Short mmCIF file of C-alpha atoms in Angstrom, two decimals:
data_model
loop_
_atom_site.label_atom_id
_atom_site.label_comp_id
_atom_site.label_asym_id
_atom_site.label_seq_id
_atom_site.Cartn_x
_atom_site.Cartn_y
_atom_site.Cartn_z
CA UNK A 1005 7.96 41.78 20.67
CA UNK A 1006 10.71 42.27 23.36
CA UNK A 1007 14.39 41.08 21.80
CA UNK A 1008 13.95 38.38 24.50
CA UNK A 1009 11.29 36.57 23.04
CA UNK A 1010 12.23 32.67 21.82
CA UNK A 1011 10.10 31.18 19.56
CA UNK A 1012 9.60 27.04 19.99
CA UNK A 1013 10.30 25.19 16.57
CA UNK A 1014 8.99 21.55 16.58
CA UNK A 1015 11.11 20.34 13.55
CA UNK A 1016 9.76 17.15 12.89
CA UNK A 1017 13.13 15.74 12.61
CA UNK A 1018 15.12 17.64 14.86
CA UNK A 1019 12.78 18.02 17.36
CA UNK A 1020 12.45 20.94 19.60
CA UNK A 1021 14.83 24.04 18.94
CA UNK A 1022 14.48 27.41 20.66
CA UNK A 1023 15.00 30.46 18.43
CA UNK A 1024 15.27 33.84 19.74
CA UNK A 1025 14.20 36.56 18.08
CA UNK A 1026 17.61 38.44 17.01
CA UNK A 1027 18.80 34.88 15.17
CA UNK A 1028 15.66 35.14 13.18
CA UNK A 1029 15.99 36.09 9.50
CA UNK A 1030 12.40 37.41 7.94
CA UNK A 1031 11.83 36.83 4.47
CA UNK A 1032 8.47 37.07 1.98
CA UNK A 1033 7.89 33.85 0.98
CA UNK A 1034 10.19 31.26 -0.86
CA UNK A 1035 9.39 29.89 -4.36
CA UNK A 1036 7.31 26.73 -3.52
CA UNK A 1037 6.93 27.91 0.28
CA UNK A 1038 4.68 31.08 0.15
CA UNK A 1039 4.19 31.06 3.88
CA UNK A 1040 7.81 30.69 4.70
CA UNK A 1041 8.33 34.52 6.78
CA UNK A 1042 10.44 33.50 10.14
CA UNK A 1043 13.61 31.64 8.84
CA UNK A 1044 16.77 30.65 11.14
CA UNK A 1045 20.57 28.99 10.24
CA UNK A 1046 21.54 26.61 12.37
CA UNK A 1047 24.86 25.23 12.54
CA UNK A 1048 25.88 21.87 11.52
CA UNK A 1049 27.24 19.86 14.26
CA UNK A 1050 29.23 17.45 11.69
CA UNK A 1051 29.75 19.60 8.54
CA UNK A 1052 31.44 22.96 8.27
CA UNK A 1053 30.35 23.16 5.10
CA UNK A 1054 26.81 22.81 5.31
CA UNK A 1055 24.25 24.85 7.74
CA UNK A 1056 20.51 24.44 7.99
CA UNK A 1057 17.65 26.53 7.13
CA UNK A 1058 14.48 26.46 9.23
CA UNK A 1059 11.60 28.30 9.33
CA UNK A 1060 9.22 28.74 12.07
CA UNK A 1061 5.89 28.82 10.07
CA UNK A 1062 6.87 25.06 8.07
CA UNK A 1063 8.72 23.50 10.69
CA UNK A 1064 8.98 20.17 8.81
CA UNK A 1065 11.02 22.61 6.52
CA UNK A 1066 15.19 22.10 6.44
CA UNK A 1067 16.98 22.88 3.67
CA UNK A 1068 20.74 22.06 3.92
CA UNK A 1069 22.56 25.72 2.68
CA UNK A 1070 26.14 26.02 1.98
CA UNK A 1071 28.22 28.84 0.63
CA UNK A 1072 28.57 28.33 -2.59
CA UNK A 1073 32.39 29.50 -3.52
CA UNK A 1074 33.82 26.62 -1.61
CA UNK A 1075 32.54 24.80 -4.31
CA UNK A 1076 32.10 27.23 -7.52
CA UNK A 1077 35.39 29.96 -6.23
CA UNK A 1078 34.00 32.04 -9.36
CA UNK A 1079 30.63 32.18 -8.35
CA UNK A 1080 29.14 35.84 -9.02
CA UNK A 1081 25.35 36.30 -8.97
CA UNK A 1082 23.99 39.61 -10.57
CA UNK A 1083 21.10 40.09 -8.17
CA UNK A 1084 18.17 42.16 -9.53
CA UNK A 1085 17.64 45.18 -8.03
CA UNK A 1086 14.46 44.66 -7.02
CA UNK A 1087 15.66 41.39 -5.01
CA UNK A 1088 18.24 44.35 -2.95
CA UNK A 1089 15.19 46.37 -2.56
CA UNK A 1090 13.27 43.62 -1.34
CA UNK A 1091 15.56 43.09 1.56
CA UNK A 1092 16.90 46.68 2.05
CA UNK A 1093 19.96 46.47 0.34
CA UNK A 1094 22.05 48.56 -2.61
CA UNK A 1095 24.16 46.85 -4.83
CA UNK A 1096 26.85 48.55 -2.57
CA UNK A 1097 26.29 46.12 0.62
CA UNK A 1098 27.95 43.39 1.38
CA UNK A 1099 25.67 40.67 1.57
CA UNK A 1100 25.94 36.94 2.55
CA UNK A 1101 25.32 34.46 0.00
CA UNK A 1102 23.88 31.10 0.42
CA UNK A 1103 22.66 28.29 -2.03
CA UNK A 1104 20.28 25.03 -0.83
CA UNK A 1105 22.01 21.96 -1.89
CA UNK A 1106 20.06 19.20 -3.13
CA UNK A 1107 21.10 15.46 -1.95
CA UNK A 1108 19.55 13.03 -4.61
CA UNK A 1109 20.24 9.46 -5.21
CA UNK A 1110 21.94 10.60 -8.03
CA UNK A 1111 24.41 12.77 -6.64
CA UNK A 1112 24.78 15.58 -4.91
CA UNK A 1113 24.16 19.61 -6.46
CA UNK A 1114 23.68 23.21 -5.33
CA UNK A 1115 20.87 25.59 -6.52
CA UNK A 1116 23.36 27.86 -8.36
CA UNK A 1117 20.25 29.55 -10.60
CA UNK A 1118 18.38 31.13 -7.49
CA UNK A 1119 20.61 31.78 -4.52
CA UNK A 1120 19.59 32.96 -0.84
CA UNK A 1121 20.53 36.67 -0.07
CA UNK A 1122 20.82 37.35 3.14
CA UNK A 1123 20.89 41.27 4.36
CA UNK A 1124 22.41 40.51 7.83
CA UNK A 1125 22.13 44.19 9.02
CA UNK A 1126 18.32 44.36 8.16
CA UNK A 1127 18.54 39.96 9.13
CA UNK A 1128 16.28 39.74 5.45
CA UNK A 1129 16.67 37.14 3.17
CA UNK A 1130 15.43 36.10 -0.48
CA UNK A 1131 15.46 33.68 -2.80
CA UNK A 1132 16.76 35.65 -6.07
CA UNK A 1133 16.05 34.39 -9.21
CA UNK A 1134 18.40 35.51 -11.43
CA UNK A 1135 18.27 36.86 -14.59
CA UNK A 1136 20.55 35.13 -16.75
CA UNK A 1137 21.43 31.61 -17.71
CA UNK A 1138 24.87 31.41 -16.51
CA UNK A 1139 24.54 29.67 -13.40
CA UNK A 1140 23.08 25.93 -13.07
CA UNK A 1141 19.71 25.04 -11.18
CA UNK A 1142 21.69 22.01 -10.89
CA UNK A 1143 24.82 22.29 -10.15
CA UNK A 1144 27.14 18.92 -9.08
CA UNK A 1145 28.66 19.31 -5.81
CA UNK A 1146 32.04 17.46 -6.85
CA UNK A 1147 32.74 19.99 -9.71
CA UNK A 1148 36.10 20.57 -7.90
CA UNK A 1149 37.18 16.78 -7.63
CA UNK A 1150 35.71 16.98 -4.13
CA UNK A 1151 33.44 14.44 -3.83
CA UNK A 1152 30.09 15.03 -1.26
CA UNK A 1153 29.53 12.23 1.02
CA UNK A 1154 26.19 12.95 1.94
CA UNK A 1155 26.48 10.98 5.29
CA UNK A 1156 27.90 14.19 6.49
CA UNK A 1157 24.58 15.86 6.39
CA UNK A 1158 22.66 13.80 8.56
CA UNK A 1159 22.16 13.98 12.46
CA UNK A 1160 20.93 16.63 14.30
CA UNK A 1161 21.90 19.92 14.30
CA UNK A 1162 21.42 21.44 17.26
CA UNK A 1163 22.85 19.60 20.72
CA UNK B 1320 -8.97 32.82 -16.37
CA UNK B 1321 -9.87 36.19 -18.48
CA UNK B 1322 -9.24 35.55 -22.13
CA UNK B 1323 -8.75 38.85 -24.53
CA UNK B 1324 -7.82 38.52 -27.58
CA UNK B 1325 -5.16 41.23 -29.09
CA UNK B 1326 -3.29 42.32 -32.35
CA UNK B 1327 0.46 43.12 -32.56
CA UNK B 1328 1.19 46.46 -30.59
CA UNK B 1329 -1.75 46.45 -28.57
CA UNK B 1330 -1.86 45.94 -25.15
CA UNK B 1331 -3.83 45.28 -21.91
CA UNK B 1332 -3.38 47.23 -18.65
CA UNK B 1333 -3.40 45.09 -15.43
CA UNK B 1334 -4.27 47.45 -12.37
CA UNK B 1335 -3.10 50.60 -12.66
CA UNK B 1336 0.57 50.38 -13.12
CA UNK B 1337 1.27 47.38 -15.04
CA UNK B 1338 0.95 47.34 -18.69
CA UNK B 1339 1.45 44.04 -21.12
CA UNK B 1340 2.11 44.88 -25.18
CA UNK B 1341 2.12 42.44 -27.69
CA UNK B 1342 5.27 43.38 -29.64
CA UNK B 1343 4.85 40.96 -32.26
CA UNK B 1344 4.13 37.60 -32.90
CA UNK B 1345 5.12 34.78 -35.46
CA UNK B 1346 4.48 31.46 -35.59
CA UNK B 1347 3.75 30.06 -32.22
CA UNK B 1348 5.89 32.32 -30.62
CA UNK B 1349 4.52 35.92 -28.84
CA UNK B 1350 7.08 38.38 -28.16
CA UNK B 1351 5.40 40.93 -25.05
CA UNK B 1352 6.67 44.01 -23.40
CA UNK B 1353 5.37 44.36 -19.88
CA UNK B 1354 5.84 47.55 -18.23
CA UNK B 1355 5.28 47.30 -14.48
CA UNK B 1356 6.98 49.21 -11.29
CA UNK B 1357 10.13 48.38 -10.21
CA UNK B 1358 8.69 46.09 -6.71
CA UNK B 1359 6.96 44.09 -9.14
CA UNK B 1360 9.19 40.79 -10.15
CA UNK B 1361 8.32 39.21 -13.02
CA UNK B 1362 9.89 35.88 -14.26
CA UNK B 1363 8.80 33.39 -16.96
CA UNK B 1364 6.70 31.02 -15.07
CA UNK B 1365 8.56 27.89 -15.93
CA UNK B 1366 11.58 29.13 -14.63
CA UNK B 1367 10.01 30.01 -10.85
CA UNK B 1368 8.22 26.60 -11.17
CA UNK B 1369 11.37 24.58 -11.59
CA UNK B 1370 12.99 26.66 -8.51
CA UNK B 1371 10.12 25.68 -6.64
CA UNK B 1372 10.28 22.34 -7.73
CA UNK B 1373 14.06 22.02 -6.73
CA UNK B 1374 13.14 23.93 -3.46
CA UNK B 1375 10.43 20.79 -2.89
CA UNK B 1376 12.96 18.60 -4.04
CA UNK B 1377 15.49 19.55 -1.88
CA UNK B 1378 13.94 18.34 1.39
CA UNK B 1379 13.06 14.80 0.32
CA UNK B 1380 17.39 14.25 1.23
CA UNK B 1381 17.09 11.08 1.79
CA UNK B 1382 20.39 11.14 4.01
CA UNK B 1383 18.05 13.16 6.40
CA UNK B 1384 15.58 10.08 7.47
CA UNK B 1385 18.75 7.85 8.06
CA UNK B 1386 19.93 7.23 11.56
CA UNK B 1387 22.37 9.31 13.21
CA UNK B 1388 25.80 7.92 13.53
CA UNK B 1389 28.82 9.03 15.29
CA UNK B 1390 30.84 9.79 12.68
CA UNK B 1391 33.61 13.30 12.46
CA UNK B 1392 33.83 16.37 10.34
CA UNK B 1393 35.15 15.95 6.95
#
């Protein structure tokens, strides 16, 4: 593929969004999404602190991703190695860190027990789980005493 | 599904490289020692079906079928 290519994602809510290949971010799968490979962040055109994650093989697929130490500051996964491996990374590089929120009726939390590592220099993500017990599944979004409106996650993302 | 039955500190060999010993067992509970290269993950399988629930979960926001209004960033 030449680094011009743009790949078409009909997002079933978005609608159409062109991707071109150096935004794309490859990963092996996602727990629940085996098929998930070609993933892109989009920004959020309302929220700072929220992005979107799409993929190009489930394009009814968005997860809403934020970075999780706005809201947990003392947030420190221990990935497993084999999760660096996975995505060509020592415990040496600096990677990003992402978590999928989840907006529920009943409030508002951030998958704290399995974040997104994201290998920007190799553009590899995936979805550690981690070892210990330390770190909530769910996790509520107003821990601070900053309270998630979850209007600010709606529209669309791209314009 | 293949079902073997084994005694405390025996084992079964899955493939080539990966190796599963029962290290002992008491009532109900089975303690195992799985030997397997280092690309191989391995999790219990409750805890990679509740991430894959909450990965289901989390794109059934209902905030996301809503209309799109007009309002600012926080």
């Amino acid at each position: 593929m030449s680094p011009s290519t743009t790949h078409t994602l009909e997002h079933s809510r978005f609608g159409r969004v062109e991707l071109a290949d150096d935004v794309l971010i490859h990963c092996d799968g996602l727990p629940g999404f085996p098929e998930a490979r070609r993933l892109a962040l989009l920004e959020h055109d309302r929220s700072t602190w929220f992005g979107w994650l799409v993929c190009l093989e489930l394009p009814e697929l968005a997860f809403a991703v934020a970075d999780p130490r706005r809201f947990y500051s003392d947030y420190s996964p221990k990935a497993h190695l084999n999760d660096l491996r996975a995505i060509g990374a020592t415990p040496e590089d600096d990677l990003d860190l992402l978590v999928i929120a989840n907006i529920t009726g009943e409030g508002s939390f951030l998958n704290l027990a399995a974040p997104l590592l994201v290998n920007s220099r190799e553009r590899r993500l995936i979805q550690a789980i981690l070892a210990d017990d330390r770190w909530p599944l769910w996790a509520p979004l107003d821990s601070k005493g900053r309270r998630f409106d979850p209007n600010q996650i709606e529209s669309n993302p791209h314009r | 599904m293949l079902v073997l039955s084994r005694k405390d500190g025996e084992a079964i060999r899955v493939g080539d490289e990966i190796v599963i010993t029962v290290i002992s067992t008491s009532a109900g509970h089975v303690r195992l020692g799985i030997e397997a290269p280092s690309r191989v993950t391995i999790h219990r399988d409750e805890i990679y079906d509740q991430i894959a629930a909450a990965n289901r979960s989390a794109l059934q926001m209902p905030a996301l079928n809503e209309p799109v209004d007009s309002e600012e960033k926080p």
